[in-house]
mmCIF file of C-alpha atoms in Angstrom:
data_model
loop_
_atom_site.group_PDB
_atom_site.id
_atom_site.type_symbol
_atom_site.label_atom_id
_atom_site.label_comp_id
_atom_site.label_asym_id
_atom_site.label_seq_id
_atom_site.Cartn_x
_atom_site.Cartn_y
_atom_site.Cartn_z
ATOM 1 C CA UNK K 1 151.633 284.235 255.633
ATOM 2 C CA UNK K 2 152.741 280.780 255.752
ATOM 3 C CA UNK K 3 155.475 281.088 253.323
ATOM 4 C CA UNK K 4 156.937 284.041 255.360
ATOM 5 C CA UNK K 5 156.794 281.556 258.543
ATOM 6 C CA UNK K 6 158.339 278.591 256.258
ATOM 7 C CA UNK K 7 160.811 281.549 255.314
ATOM 8 C CA UNK K 8 162.073 282.320 258.611
ATOM 9 C CA UNK K 9 161.762 279.015 259.888
ATOM 10 C CA UNK K 10 164.508 278.182 256.934
ATOM 11 C CA UNK K 11 166.887 281.075 258.263
ATOM 12 C CA UNK K 12 167.143 281.289 261.852
ATOM 13 C CA UNK K 13 170.345 283.250 262.222
ATOM 14 C CA UNK K 14 169.212 285.830 259.652
ATOM 15 C CA UNK K 15 166.291 286.082 262.085
ATOM 16 C CA UNK K 16 168.754 286.183 264.997
ATOM 17 C CA UNK K 17 170.802 289.000 263.038
ATOM 18 C CA UNK K 18 167.870 290.834 262.350
ATOM 19 C CA UNK K 19 166.805 291.123 265.968
ATOM 20 C CA UNK K 20 169.978 291.530 266.917
ATOM 21 C CA UNK K 21 170.697 294.958 264.995
ATOM 22 C CA UNK K 22 166.852 295.846 266.700
ATOM 23 C CA UNK K 23 168.871 295.772 270.003
ATOM 24 C CA UNK K 24 171.879 297.354 268.881
ATOM 25 C CA UNK K 25 170.045 300.278 267.506
ATOM 26 C CA UNK K 26 167.859 301.173 270.816
ATOM 27 C CA UNK K 27 170.925 300.341 272.921
ATOM 28 C CA UNK K 28 172.997 302.847 271.026
ATOM 29 C CA UNK K 29 169.525 305.027 271.191
ATOM 30 C CA UNK K 30 169.689 305.080 274.858
ATOM 31 C CA UNK K 31 173.289 305.626 275.017
ATOM 32 C CA UNK K 32 172.883 308.548 273.012
ATOM 33 C CA UNK K 33 170.243 309.923 275.122
ATOM 34 C CA UNK K 34 171.930 309.412 278.261
ATOM 35 C CA UNK K 35 175.166 310.319 277.319
ATOM 36 C CA UNK K 36 175.602 313.586 279.487
ATOM 37 C CA UNK K 37 174.399 311.730 282.467
ATOM 38 C CA UNK K 38 176.487 308.581 281.912
ATOM 39 C CA UNK K 39 180.554 307.902 282.223
ATOM 40 C CA UNK K 40 182.448 305.810 279.535
ATOM 41 C CA UNK K 41 179.897 305.283 276.689
ATOM 42 C CA UNK K 42 182.103 304.024 274.347
ATOM 43 C CA UNK K 43 182.214 300.997 276.998
ATOM 44 C CA UNK K 44 178.245 300.975 277.153
ATOM 45 C CA UNK K 45 178.434 301.007 273.201
ATOM 46 C CA UNK K 46 181.041 298.009 273.316
ATOM 47 C CA UNK K 47 178.942 295.992 276.049
ATOM 48 C CA UNK K 48 175.867 296.658 273.513
ATOM 49 C CA UNK K 49 177.831 295.332 270.496
ATOM 50 C CA UNK K 50 178.916 292.429 272.129
ATOM 51 C CA UNK K 51 175.165 291.372 273.851
ATOM 52 C CA UNK K 52 174.065 291.614 270.291
ATOM 53 C CA UNK K 53 176.763 289.548 268.640
ATOM 54 C CA UNK K 54 175.074 287.143 271.472
ATOM 55 C CA UNK K 55 171.523 287.473 270.178
ATOM 56 C CA UNK K 56 172.837 287.050 266.836
ATOM 57 C CA UNK K 57 174.477 283.789 267.075
ATOM 58 C CA UNK K 58 172.778 282.605 270.303
ATOM 59 C CA UNK K 59 171.267 279.487 267.771
ATOM 60 C CA UNK K 60 174.602 279.034 266.398
ATOM 61 C CA UNK K 61 177.034 278.430 269.383
ATOM 62 C CA UNK K 62 174.526 278.890 272.575
ATOM 63 C CA UNK K 63 177.214 277.265 275.328
ATOM 64 C CA UNK K 64 179.918 279.784 273.713
ATOM 65 C CA UNK K 65 177.415 282.446 273.606
ATOM 66 C CA UNK K 66 176.468 281.781 277.525
ATOM 67 C CA UNK K 67 180.179 282.112 278.825
ATOM 68 C CA UNK K 68 180.485 285.158 276.540
ATOM 69 C CA UNK K 69 177.156 286.962 278.194
ATOM 70 C CA UNK K 70 178.974 285.648 281.888
ATOM 71 C CA UNK K 71 182.096 287.359 281.057
ATOM 72 C CA UNK K 72 180.253 290.991 280.066
ATOM 73 C CA UNK K 73 178.119 290.793 283.258
ATOM 74 C CA UNK K 74 181.324 290.136 285.692
ATOM 75 C CA UNK K 75 182.751 293.246 283.406
ATOM 76 C CA UNK K 76 179.780 295.451 284.078
ATOM 77 C CA UNK K 77 180.155 294.623 287.845
ATOM 78 C CA UNK K 78 183.374 295.271 288.084
ATOM 79 C CA UNK K 79 183.491 298.696 285.763
ATOM 80 C CA UNK K 80 180.031 299.720 287.183
ATOM 81 C CA UNK K 81 178.299 300.233 284.348
ATOM 82 C CA UNK K 82 174.798 300.042 285.211
ATOM 83 C CA UNK K 83 172.265 297.503 283.722
ATOM 84 C CA UNK K 84 170.706 299.210 280.090
ATOM 85 C CA UNK K 85 168.979 297.719 277.270
ATOM 86 C CA UNK K 86 171.199 295.840 276.162
ATOM 87 C CA UNK K 87 171.380 293.535 279.054
ATOM 88 C CA UNK K 88 167.835 291.961 277.748
ATOM 89 C CA UNK K 89 170.242 289.730 275.569
ATOM 90 C CA UNK K 90 170.906 287.977 278.604
ATOM 91 C CA UNK K 91 166.812 286.781 279.129
ATOM 92 C CA UNK K 92 167.323 285.734 275.393
ATOM 93 C CA UNK K 93 170.607 283.318 276.168
ATOM 94 C CA UNK K 94 169.088 281.975 278.990
ATOM 95 C CA UNK K 95 166.043 281.018 277.454
ATOM 96 C CA UNK K 96 168.174 279.845 274.522
ATOM 97 C CA UNK K 97 170.566 277.682 276.510
ATOM 98 C CA UNK K 98 167.477 275.780 278.410
ATOM 99 C CA UNK K 99 165.694 275.518 275.380
ATOM 100 C CA UNK K 100 168.863 273.923 273.478
ATOM 101 C CA UNK K 101 169.415 269.846 273.680
ATOM 102 C CA UNK K 102 173.047 270.447 274.595
ATOM 103 C CA UNK K 103 175.033 269.790 277.822
ATOM 104 C CA UNK K 104 173.008 270.093 281.000
ATOM 105 C CA UNK K 105 175.817 272.319 282.726
ATOM 106 C CA UNK K 106 175.134 275.067 280.589
ATOM 107 C CA UNK K 107 171.578 274.774 281.090
ATOM 108 C CA UNK K 108 172.560 274.959 285.146
ATOM 109 C CA UNK K 109 174.683 277.649 284.489
ATOM 110 C CA UNK K 110 172.073 279.825 282.883
ATOM 111 C CA UNK K 111 169.937 279.161 285.927
ATOM 112 C CA UNK K 112 172.359 279.987 288.350
ATOM 113 C CA UNK K 113 173.360 283.345 286.539
ATOM 114 C CA UNK K 114 169.703 284.311 285.980
ATOM 115 C CA UNK K 115 169.012 283.627 289.822
ATOM 116 C CA UNK K 116 172.122 285.792 290.811
ATOM 117 C CA UNK K 117 171.406 288.748 288.371
ATOM 118 C CA UNK K 118 168.966 290.770 290.484
ATOM 119 C CA UNK K 119 170.899 289.913 294.112
ATOM 120 C CA UNK K 120 174.425 291.176 292.813
ATOM 121 C CA UNK K 121 172.555 294.106 290.789
ATOM 122 C CA UNK K 122 171.193 295.180 294.089
ATOM 123 C CA UNK K 123 174.290 294.727 296.162
ATOM 124 C CA UNK K 124 176.580 296.564 293.293
ATOM 125 C CA UNK K 125 173.813 299.080 293.089
ATOM 126 C CA UNK K 126 171.552 299.651 295.785
ATOM 127 C CA UNK K 127 168.186 300.978 295.372
ATOM 128 C CA UNK K 128 167.962 304.582 297.772
ATOM 129 C CA UNK K 129 164.111 304.620 297.027
ATOM 130 C CA UNK K 130 163.671 301.728 299.306
ATOM 131 C CA UNK K 131 164.637 302.354 303.071
ATOM 132 C CA UNK K 132 163.100 298.494 304.533
ATOM 133 C CA UNK K 133 165.688 295.748 303.759
ATOM 134 C CA UNK K 134 162.087 293.790 303.391
ATOM 135 C CA UNK K 135 161.130 295.693 300.466
ATOM 136 C CA UNK K 136 164.389 295.557 299.099
ATOM 137 C CA UNK K 137 164.292 291.803 299.223
ATOM 138 C CA UNK K 138 161.175 291.485 297.833
ATOM 139 C CA UNK K 139 162.387 293.712 295.004
ATOM 140 C CA UNK K 140 164.598 291.763 294.360
ATOM 141 C CA UNK K 141 163.321 289.035 294.118
ATOM 142 C CA UNK K 142 160.430 290.811 291.604
ATOM 143 C CA UNK K 143 163.322 291.326 289.503
ATOM 144 C CA UNK K 144 164.613 287.264 289.714
ATOM 145 C CA UNK K 145 161.063 286.559 287.877
ATOM 146 C CA UNK K 146 162.145 287.239 284.446
ATOM 147 C CA UNK K 147 165.407 285.233 284.458
ATOM 148 C CA UNK K 148 163.328 282.439 286.137
ATOM 149 C CA UNK K 149 160.789 282.405 283.917
ATOM 150 C CA UNK K 150 162.777 282.679 280.951
ATOM 151 C CA UNK K 151 164.902 279.437 281.933
ATOM 152 C CA UNK K 152 161.770 277.909 282.553
ATOM 153 C CA UNK K 153 159.811 278.404 279.389
ATOM 154 C CA UNK K 154 163.173 277.463 277.537
ATOM 155 C CA UNK K 155 163.268 273.902 279.540
ATOM 156 C CA UNK K 156 159.820 273.181 279.060
ATOM 157 C CA UNK K 157 160.443 273.860 275.108
ATOM 158 C CA UNK K 158 163.526 271.260 275.335
ATOM 159 C CA UNK K 159 161.148 268.997 277.224
ATOM 160 C CA UNK K 160 158.711 269.137 274.436
ATOM 161 C CA UNK K 161 160.765 268.924 271.480
ATOM 162 C CA UNK K 162 162.516 265.504 273.115
ATOM 163 C CA UNK K 163 159.177 264.302 273.637
ATOM 164 C CA UNK K 164 158.066 265.131 269.795
ATOM 165 C CA UNK K 165 161.448 263.885 268.716
ATOM 166 C CA UNK K 166 160.799 260.756 270.900
ATOM 167 C CA UNK K 167 157.024 260.111 269.071
ATOM 168 C CA UNK K 168 158.563 260.416 265.813
ATOM 169 C CA UNK K 169 160.965 258.127 266.060
ATOM 170 C CA UNK K 170 158.554 255.254 267.600
ATOM 171 C CA UNK K 171 156.138 256.240 264.692
ATOM 172 C CA UNK K 172 159.290 255.687 262.589
ATOM 173 C CA UNK K 173 159.886 252.131 264.666
ATOM 174 C CA UNK K 174 156.363 251.078 264.207
ATOM 175 C CA UNK K 175 156.362 252.092 260.434
ATOM 176 C CA UNK K 176 159.779 249.957 259.938
ATOM 177 C CA UNK K 177 158.072 246.585 262.034
ATOM 178 C CA UNK K 178 154.157 247.313 260.170
ATOM 179 C CA UNK K 179 156.638 246.998 257.016
ATOM 180 C CA UNK K 180 158.618 243.687 258.261
ATOM 181 C CA UNK K 181 155.573 242.298 259.275
ATOM 182 C CA UNK K 182 154.325 243.181 256.114
ATOM 183 C CA UNK K 183 157.406 241.484 254.215
ATOM 184 C CA UNK K 184 157.463 238.325 256.630
ATOM 185 C CA UNK K 185 153.285 237.776 255.499
ATOM 186 C CA UNK K 186 153.771 237.761 251.667
ATOM 187 C CA UNK K 187 156.979 235.699 252.224
ATOM 188 C CA UNK K 188 154.754 233.415 254.303
ATOM 189 C CA UNK K 189 151.975 233.527 251.891
ATOM 190 C CA UNK K 190 154.144 232.889 248.896
ATOM 191 C CA UNK K 191 155.446 229.968 250.802
ATOM 192 C CA UNK K 192 152.114 228.769 251.772
ATOM 193 C CA UNK K 193 150.819 228.477 247.922
ATOM 194 C CA UNK K 194 154.017 227.041 246.681
ATOM 195 C CA UNK K 195 153.448 224.155 248.897
ATOM 196 C CA UNK K 196 149.971 223.843 248.025
ATOM 197 C CA UNK K 197 150.767 224.168 244.412
ATOM 198 C CA UNK K 198 153.554 221.666 244.609
ATOM 199 C CA UNK K 199 150.729 219.575 246.621
ATOM 200 C CA UNK K 200 148.779 219.306 243.525
ATOM 201 C CA UNK K 201 150.955 219.308 240.866
ATOM 202 C CA UNK K 202 152.850 216.597 242.319
ATOM 203 C CA UNK K 203 149.977 214.217 243.121
ATOM 204 C CA UNK K 204 148.160 214.837 240.671
ATOM 205 C CA UNK K 205 150.394 214.767 237.349
ATOM 206 C CA UNK K 206 152.511 211.955 239.131
ATOM 207 C CA UNK K 207 149.140 209.970 238.833
ATOM 208 C CA UNK K 208 148.325 210.781 235.401
ATOM 209 C CA UNK K 209 151.720 210.223 234.414
ATOM 210 C CA UNK K 210 151.482 206.842 235.795
ATOM 211 C CA UNK K 211 148.140 206.205 234.187
ATOM 212 C CA UNK K 212 149.332 207.221 230.818
ATOM 213 C CA UNK K 213 152.225 205.112 230.896
ATOM 214 C CA UNK K 214 149.636 202.378 231.612
ATOM 215 C CA UNK K 215 146.927 203.255 228.951
ATOM 216 C CA UNK K 216 150.240 203.434 226.290
ATOM 217 C CA UNK K 217 151.291 199.798 227.654
ATOM 218 C CA UNK K 218 147.879 198.351 227.527
ATOM 219 C CA UNK K 219 146.505 200.190 224.302
ATOM 220 C CA UNK K 220 146.781 197.210 221.953
ATOM 221 C CA UNK K 221 146.138 194.275 224.087
ATOM 222 C CA UNK K 222 143.543 195.393 226.661
ATOM 223 C CA UNK K 223 141.621 198.770 224.879
ATOM 224 C CA UNK K 224 138.959 198.447 228.095
ATOM 225 C CA UNK K 225 141.921 198.785 230.782
ATOM 226 C CA UNK K 226 143.229 201.402 228.613
ATOM 227 C CA UNK K 227 140.226 203.569 228.637
ATOM 228 C CA UNK K 228 139.809 202.622 232.106
ATOM 229 C CA UNK K 229 143.158 204.480 232.753
ATOM 230 C CA UNK K 230 142.740 207.823 230.016
ATOM 231 C CA UNK K 231 138.941 207.993 232.672
ATOM 232 C CA UNK K 232 141.062 208.289 235.424
ATOM 233 C CA UNK K 233 143.904 210.731 233.667
ATOM 234 C CA UNK K 234 140.779 213.394 232.709
ATOM 235 C CA UNK K 235 139.048 212.947 236.633
ATOM 236 C CA UNK K 236 142.278 213.907 238.048
ATOM 237 C CA UNK K 237 143.251 216.348 235.674
ATOM 238 C CA UNK K 238 139.909 218.035 236.300
ATOM 239 C CA UNK K 239 140.636 218.033 240.161
ATOM 240 C CA UNK K 240 143.741 219.198 239.659
ATOM 241 C CA UNK K 241 142.503 222.426 237.329
ATOM 242 C CA UNK K 242 139.715 222.850 240.384
ATOM 243 C CA UNK K 243 142.242 222.700 242.912
ATOM 244 C CA UNK K 244 144.758 225.077 241.319
ATOM 245 C CA UNK K 245 141.583 227.433 240.150
ATOM 246 C CA UNK K 246 140.716 227.642 243.934
ATOM 247 C CA UNK K 247 144.737 228.747 244.671
ATOM 248 C CA UNK K 248 144.855 231.209 241.674
ATOM 249 C CA UNK K 249 141.747 232.590 243.377
ATOM 250 C CA UNK K 250 142.669 233.239 246.544
ATOM 251 C CA UNK K 251 144.866 235.983 245.290
ATOM 252 C CA UNK K 252 142.245 237.833 243.828
ATOM 253 C CA UNK K 253 140.185 239.208 246.744
ATOM 254 C CA UNK K 254 136.655 237.747 246.352
ATOM 255 C CA UNK K 255 136.667 236.151 243.190
ATOM 256 C CA UNK K 256 136.329 232.597 244.354
ATOM 257 C CA UNK K 257 133.046 234.065 246.300
ATOM 258 C CA UNK K 258 131.805 235.961 243.430
ATOM 259 C CA UNK K 259 132.049 233.254 241.010
ATOM 260 C CA UNK K 260 130.627 230.712 242.900
ATOM 261 C CA UNK K 261 133.750 228.230 242.844
ATOM 262 C CA UNK K 262 134.860 228.160 246.365
ATOM 263 C CA UNK K 263 136.116 224.706 247.702
ATOM 264 C CA UNK K 264 136.550 223.435 250.899
ATOM 265 C CA UNK K 265 140.218 222.982 251.703
ATOM 266 C CA UNK K 266 140.656 218.739 252.090
ATOM 267 C CA UNK K 267 139.951 217.289 255.210
ATOM 268 C CA UNK K 268 141.369 214.068 257.427
ATOM 269 C CA UNK K 269 138.013 212.055 256.111
ATOM 270 C CA UNK K 270 139.321 212.798 252.549
ATOM 271 C CA UNK K 271 141.998 210.377 253.260
ATOM 272 C CA UNK K 272 140.360 207.747 252.244
ATOM 273 C CA UNK K 273 139.457 209.154 248.877
ATOM 274 C CA UNK K 274 143.070 210.108 248.223
ATOM 275 C CA UNK K 275 143.889 206.266 249.182
ATOM 276 C CA UNK K 276 141.660 205.469 246.569
ATOM 277 C CA UNK K 277 142.784 207.425 244.092
ATOM 278 C CA UNK K 278 146.038 205.976 244.651
ATOM 279 C CA UNK K 279 144.981 202.859 244.270
ATOM 280 C CA UNK K 280 143.473 202.962 241.315
ATOM 281 C CA UNK K 281 146.622 204.615 239.480
ATOM 282 C CA UNK K 282 148.217 201.314 240.268
ATOM 283 C CA UNK K 283 149.522 201.169 243.929
ATOM 284 C CA UNK K 284 148.712 198.939 246.763
ATOM 285 C CA UNK K 285 147.878 200.439 249.796
ATOM 286 C CA UNK K 286 146.709 199.433 253.440
ATOM 287 C CA UNK K 287 144.507 202.316 255.302
ATOM 288 C CA UNK K 288 143.546 201.864 258.913
ATOM 289 C CA UNK K 289 142.196 204.446 261.136
ATOM 290 C CA UNK K 290 142.795 203.806 265.142
ATOM 291 C CA UNK K 291 141.211 205.908 268.056
ATOM 292 C CA UNK K 292 137.988 206.978 267.900
ATOM 293 C CA UNK K 293 137.593 209.568 264.875
ATOM 294 C CA UNK K 294 136.523 213.123 265.763
ATOM 295 C CA UNK K 295 136.784 217.138 264.594
ATOM 296 C CA UNK K 296 139.922 218.949 264.572
ATOM 297 C CA UNK K 297 141.064 222.162 263.836
ATOM 298 C CA UNK K 298 141.310 223.015 260.164
ATOM 299 C CA UNK K 299 145.397 223.616 259.903
ATOM 300 C CA UNK K 300 145.798 220.084 261.151
ATOM 301 C CA UNK K 301 143.357 218.159 259.109
ATOM 302 C CA UNK K 302 144.698 220.196 255.866
ATOM 303 C CA UNK K 303 148.276 219.293 257.258
ATOM 304 C CA UNK K 304 147.632 215.482 257.897
ATOM 305 C CA UNK K 305 146.098 215.239 254.672
ATOM 306 C CA UNK K 306 148.558 217.010 252.552
ATOM 307 C CA UNK K 307 151.244 214.655 254.149
ATOM 308 C CA UNK K 308 149.658 211.848 253.496
ATOM 309 C CA UNK K 309 149.478 212.840 249.701
ATOM 310 C CA UNK K 310 152.819 213.907 249.579
ATOM 311 C CA UNK K 311 153.811 210.738 250.992
ATOM 312 C CA UNK K 312 152.024 208.424 248.852
ATOM 313 C CA UNK K 313 153.103 210.496 245.619
ATOM 314 C CA UNK K 314 156.574 209.997 246.732
ATOM 315 C CA UNK K 315 156.400 206.257 246.837
ATOM 316 C CA UNK K 316 154.792 205.932 243.067
ATOM 317 C CA UNK K 317 157.832 208.552 242.178
ATOM 318 C CA UNK K 318 160.729 206.589 244.065
ATOM 319 C CA UNK K 319 159.506 203.267 244.955
ATOM 320 C CA UNK K 320 159.726 201.434 241.642
ATOM 321 C CA UNK K 321 157.711 198.735 240.622
ATOM 322 C CA UNK K 322 155.635 196.507 242.728
ATOM 323 C CA UNK K 323 155.933 198.992 245.643
ATOM 324 C CA UNK K 324 153.515 198.961 248.387
ATOM 325 C CA UNK K 325 152.212 201.624 251.086
ATOM 326 C CA UNK K 326 150.467 201.239 254.065
ATOM 327 C CA UNK K 327 149.033 204.629 256.001
ATOM 328 C CA UNK K 328 148.068 204.390 259.446
ATOM 329 C CA UNK K 329 145.917 207.691 261.289
ATOM 330 C CA UNK K 330 145.921 207.395 265.011
ATOM 331 C CA UNK K 331 143.823 209.749 267.226
ATOM 332 C CA UNK K 332 145.107 210.524 270.590
ATOM 333 C CA UNK K 333 143.876 212.696 273.478
ATOM 334 C CA UNK K 334 145.997 215.476 272.260
ATOM 335 C CA UNK K 335 146.560 215.111 268.853
ATOM 336 C CA UNK K 336 146.685 213.077 265.861
ATOM 337 C CA UNK K 337 149.203 210.578 264.349
ATOM 338 C CA UNK K 338 150.512 209.571 261.164
ATOM 339 C CA UNK K 339 152.299 206.800 260.032
ATOM 340 C CA UNK K 340 153.417 206.412 256.202
ATOM 341 C CA UNK K 341 155.320 203.675 255.116
ATOM 342 C CA UNK K 342 156.627 201.703 251.696
ATOM 343 C CA UNK K 343 158.346 198.817 250.748
ATOM 344 C CA UNK K 344 159.846 199.831 247.410
ATOM 345 C CA UNK K 345 163.394 200.949 247.291
ATOM 346 C CA UNK K 346 163.148 204.623 248.600
ATOM 347 C CA UNK K 347 164.476 207.935 247.616
ATOM 348 C CA UNK K 348 168.244 208.582 247.309
ATOM 349 C CA UNK K 349 170.222 209.465 250.297
ATOM 350 C CA UNK K 350 171.025 212.602 249.985
ATOM 351 C CA UNK K 351 166.894 213.622 248.740
ATOM 352 C CA UNK K 352 166.070 213.309 252.484
ATOM 353 C CA UNK K 353 169.448 214.308 254.478
ATOM 354 C CA UNK K 354 170.058 217.707 253.044
ATOM 355 C CA UNK K 355 166.159 218.638 251.735
ATOM 356 C CA UNK K 356 166.936 217.819 248.196
ATOM 357 C CA UNK K 357 168.854 218.144 245.439
ATOM 358 C CA UNK K 358 168.779 219.691 241.850
ATOM 359 C CA UNK K 359 165.545 221.134 242.170
ATOM 360 C CA UNK K 360 164.388 217.867 243.689
ATOM 361 C CA UNK K 361 163.014 216.648 247.401
ATOM 362 C CA UNK K 362 160.652 220.373 248.395
ATOM 363 C CA UNK K 363 158.118 217.560 249.438
ATOM 364 C CA UNK K 364 160.291 216.816 252.769
ATOM 365 C CA UNK K 365 160.743 220.610 253.008
ATOM 366 C CA UNK K 366 157.177 221.227 252.664
ATOM 367 C CA UNK K 367 156.434 218.383 255.030
ATOM 368 C CA UNK K 368 158.732 220.004 257.695
ATOM 369 C CA UNK K 369 157.148 223.821 257.080
ATOM 370 C CA UNK K 370 153.425 222.391 257.537
ATOM 371 C CA UNK K 371 154.095 220.527 260.710
ATOM 372 C CA UNK K 372 156.107 223.469 261.719
ATOM 373 C CA UNK K 373 153.104 225.371 261.453
ATOM 374 C CA UNK K 374 150.628 223.749 263.570
ATOM 375 C CA UNK K 375 153.896 222.726 266.232
ATOM 376 C CA UNK K 376 154.109 219.210 265.439
ATOM 377 C CA UNK K 377 157.165 216.831 264.917
ATOM 378 C CA UNK K 378 158.080 214.921 262.107
ATOM 379 C CA UNK K 379 160.421 212.036 261.443
ATOM 380 C CA UNK K 380 161.320 210.741 257.888
ATOM 381 C CA UNK K 381 163.904 208.610 256.496
ATOM 382 C CA UNK K 382 164.736 204.914 255.271
ATOM 383 C CA UNK K 383 163.332 202.046 256.993
ATOM 384 C CA UNK K 384 165.294 199.078 258.079
ATOM 385 C CA UNK K 385 164.483 196.765 256.009
ATOM 386 C CA UNK K 386 164.405 198.761 252.481
ATOM 387 C CA UNK K 387 161.457 201.401 251.549
ATOM 388 C CA UNK K 388 160.891 204.751 252.863
ATOM 389 C CA UNK K 389 158.784 205.749 256.602
ATOM 390 C CA UNK K 390 157.443 208.776 257.178
ATOM 391 C CA UNK K 391 155.989 209.342 261.100
ATOM 392 C CA UNK K 392 154.256 212.590 262.400
ATOM 393 C CA UNK K 393 152.323 213.937 265.268
ATOM 394 C CA UNK K 394 150.305 216.848 264.887
ATOM 395 C CA UNK K 395 148.940 218.545 268.230
ATOM 396 C CA UNK K 396 145.601 219.687 268.584
ATOM 397 C CA UNK K 397 147.119 223.343 270.085
ATOM 398 C CA UNK K 398 150.110 225.220 268.435
ATOM 399 C CA UNK K 399 152.867 224.752 270.180
ATOM 400 C CA UNK K 400 153.684 228.094 271.796
#
């Protein structure tokens, strides 16, 4: 039955053609059975054929078939052709036009034609069975009910179709929005992981390179100093591996929890350890805290740590020999201030003007992205007397 139903839905014109032939057959049977009592049987047959055509083409050209039906009804009134079986097509076309999502004038015309069909029929062929005019009016109203019901059912079907179409459109739009949000989330996660990897690799590898260069330089003259440098390289490498393992473990659901390798995100308290590590790598750093330290949101803590880490990494990479740096943390009532300065020669002008050149300068881009995520502000650029300066303000609550 389902296959038959699907077949009928795929061939609506064929179904309408079948019912048109059925209507034509019954109409011709009526004409043949009443032939001695009616005049002009050819006209009745012609009207039956035209109304059957209306049924056959009702869904392909509903407005045209409605106009043809109105014309046929007027011809019947003018020629005195009494209503017969073929006039059932008028109910069909009224229902079809009301259900069709076409121009509203066609639906209104169908309703008006349905309401006027019964009164016009009573005026043209007054019934002799009812002598009281009240009974005649009641009979006229009763005869108009099928036409009104056909229009009401059709209009309800049109409204229901429009409602379902709106629901489908809304579901499609929501699906598109979900896909867009998923893409945005994936892009944001990729950017976050890229920033984390950049911070881990840039900081730790730069420390390892500096220590390796220093160890190679003093290997012959000061073996003990070279040994300390190699130990620093080993510790820094292990720290880098641990952080990278943590980042890669996040990409696999539950891996870091099952393996027991979960490592908390760096926070403000670990900035002092970071400064000590940088001092051990040979960079002079002055560190100070102003205000009353207090717990901060995890996003602000991680952002502050990464900014200081990236700033000190840039000082080692671009500050040149004998460069020194200073780190200031200032606790305000509504946020945390960061000030990282160095007295080195700084990076080339283009690297902080346009965010990087030839694949370089991604650290400043990462800083801006991190601070933007927590609603803070960043000011980065060369100092008037030489060197580089990074100033950031991280609010306790994200900006709306």
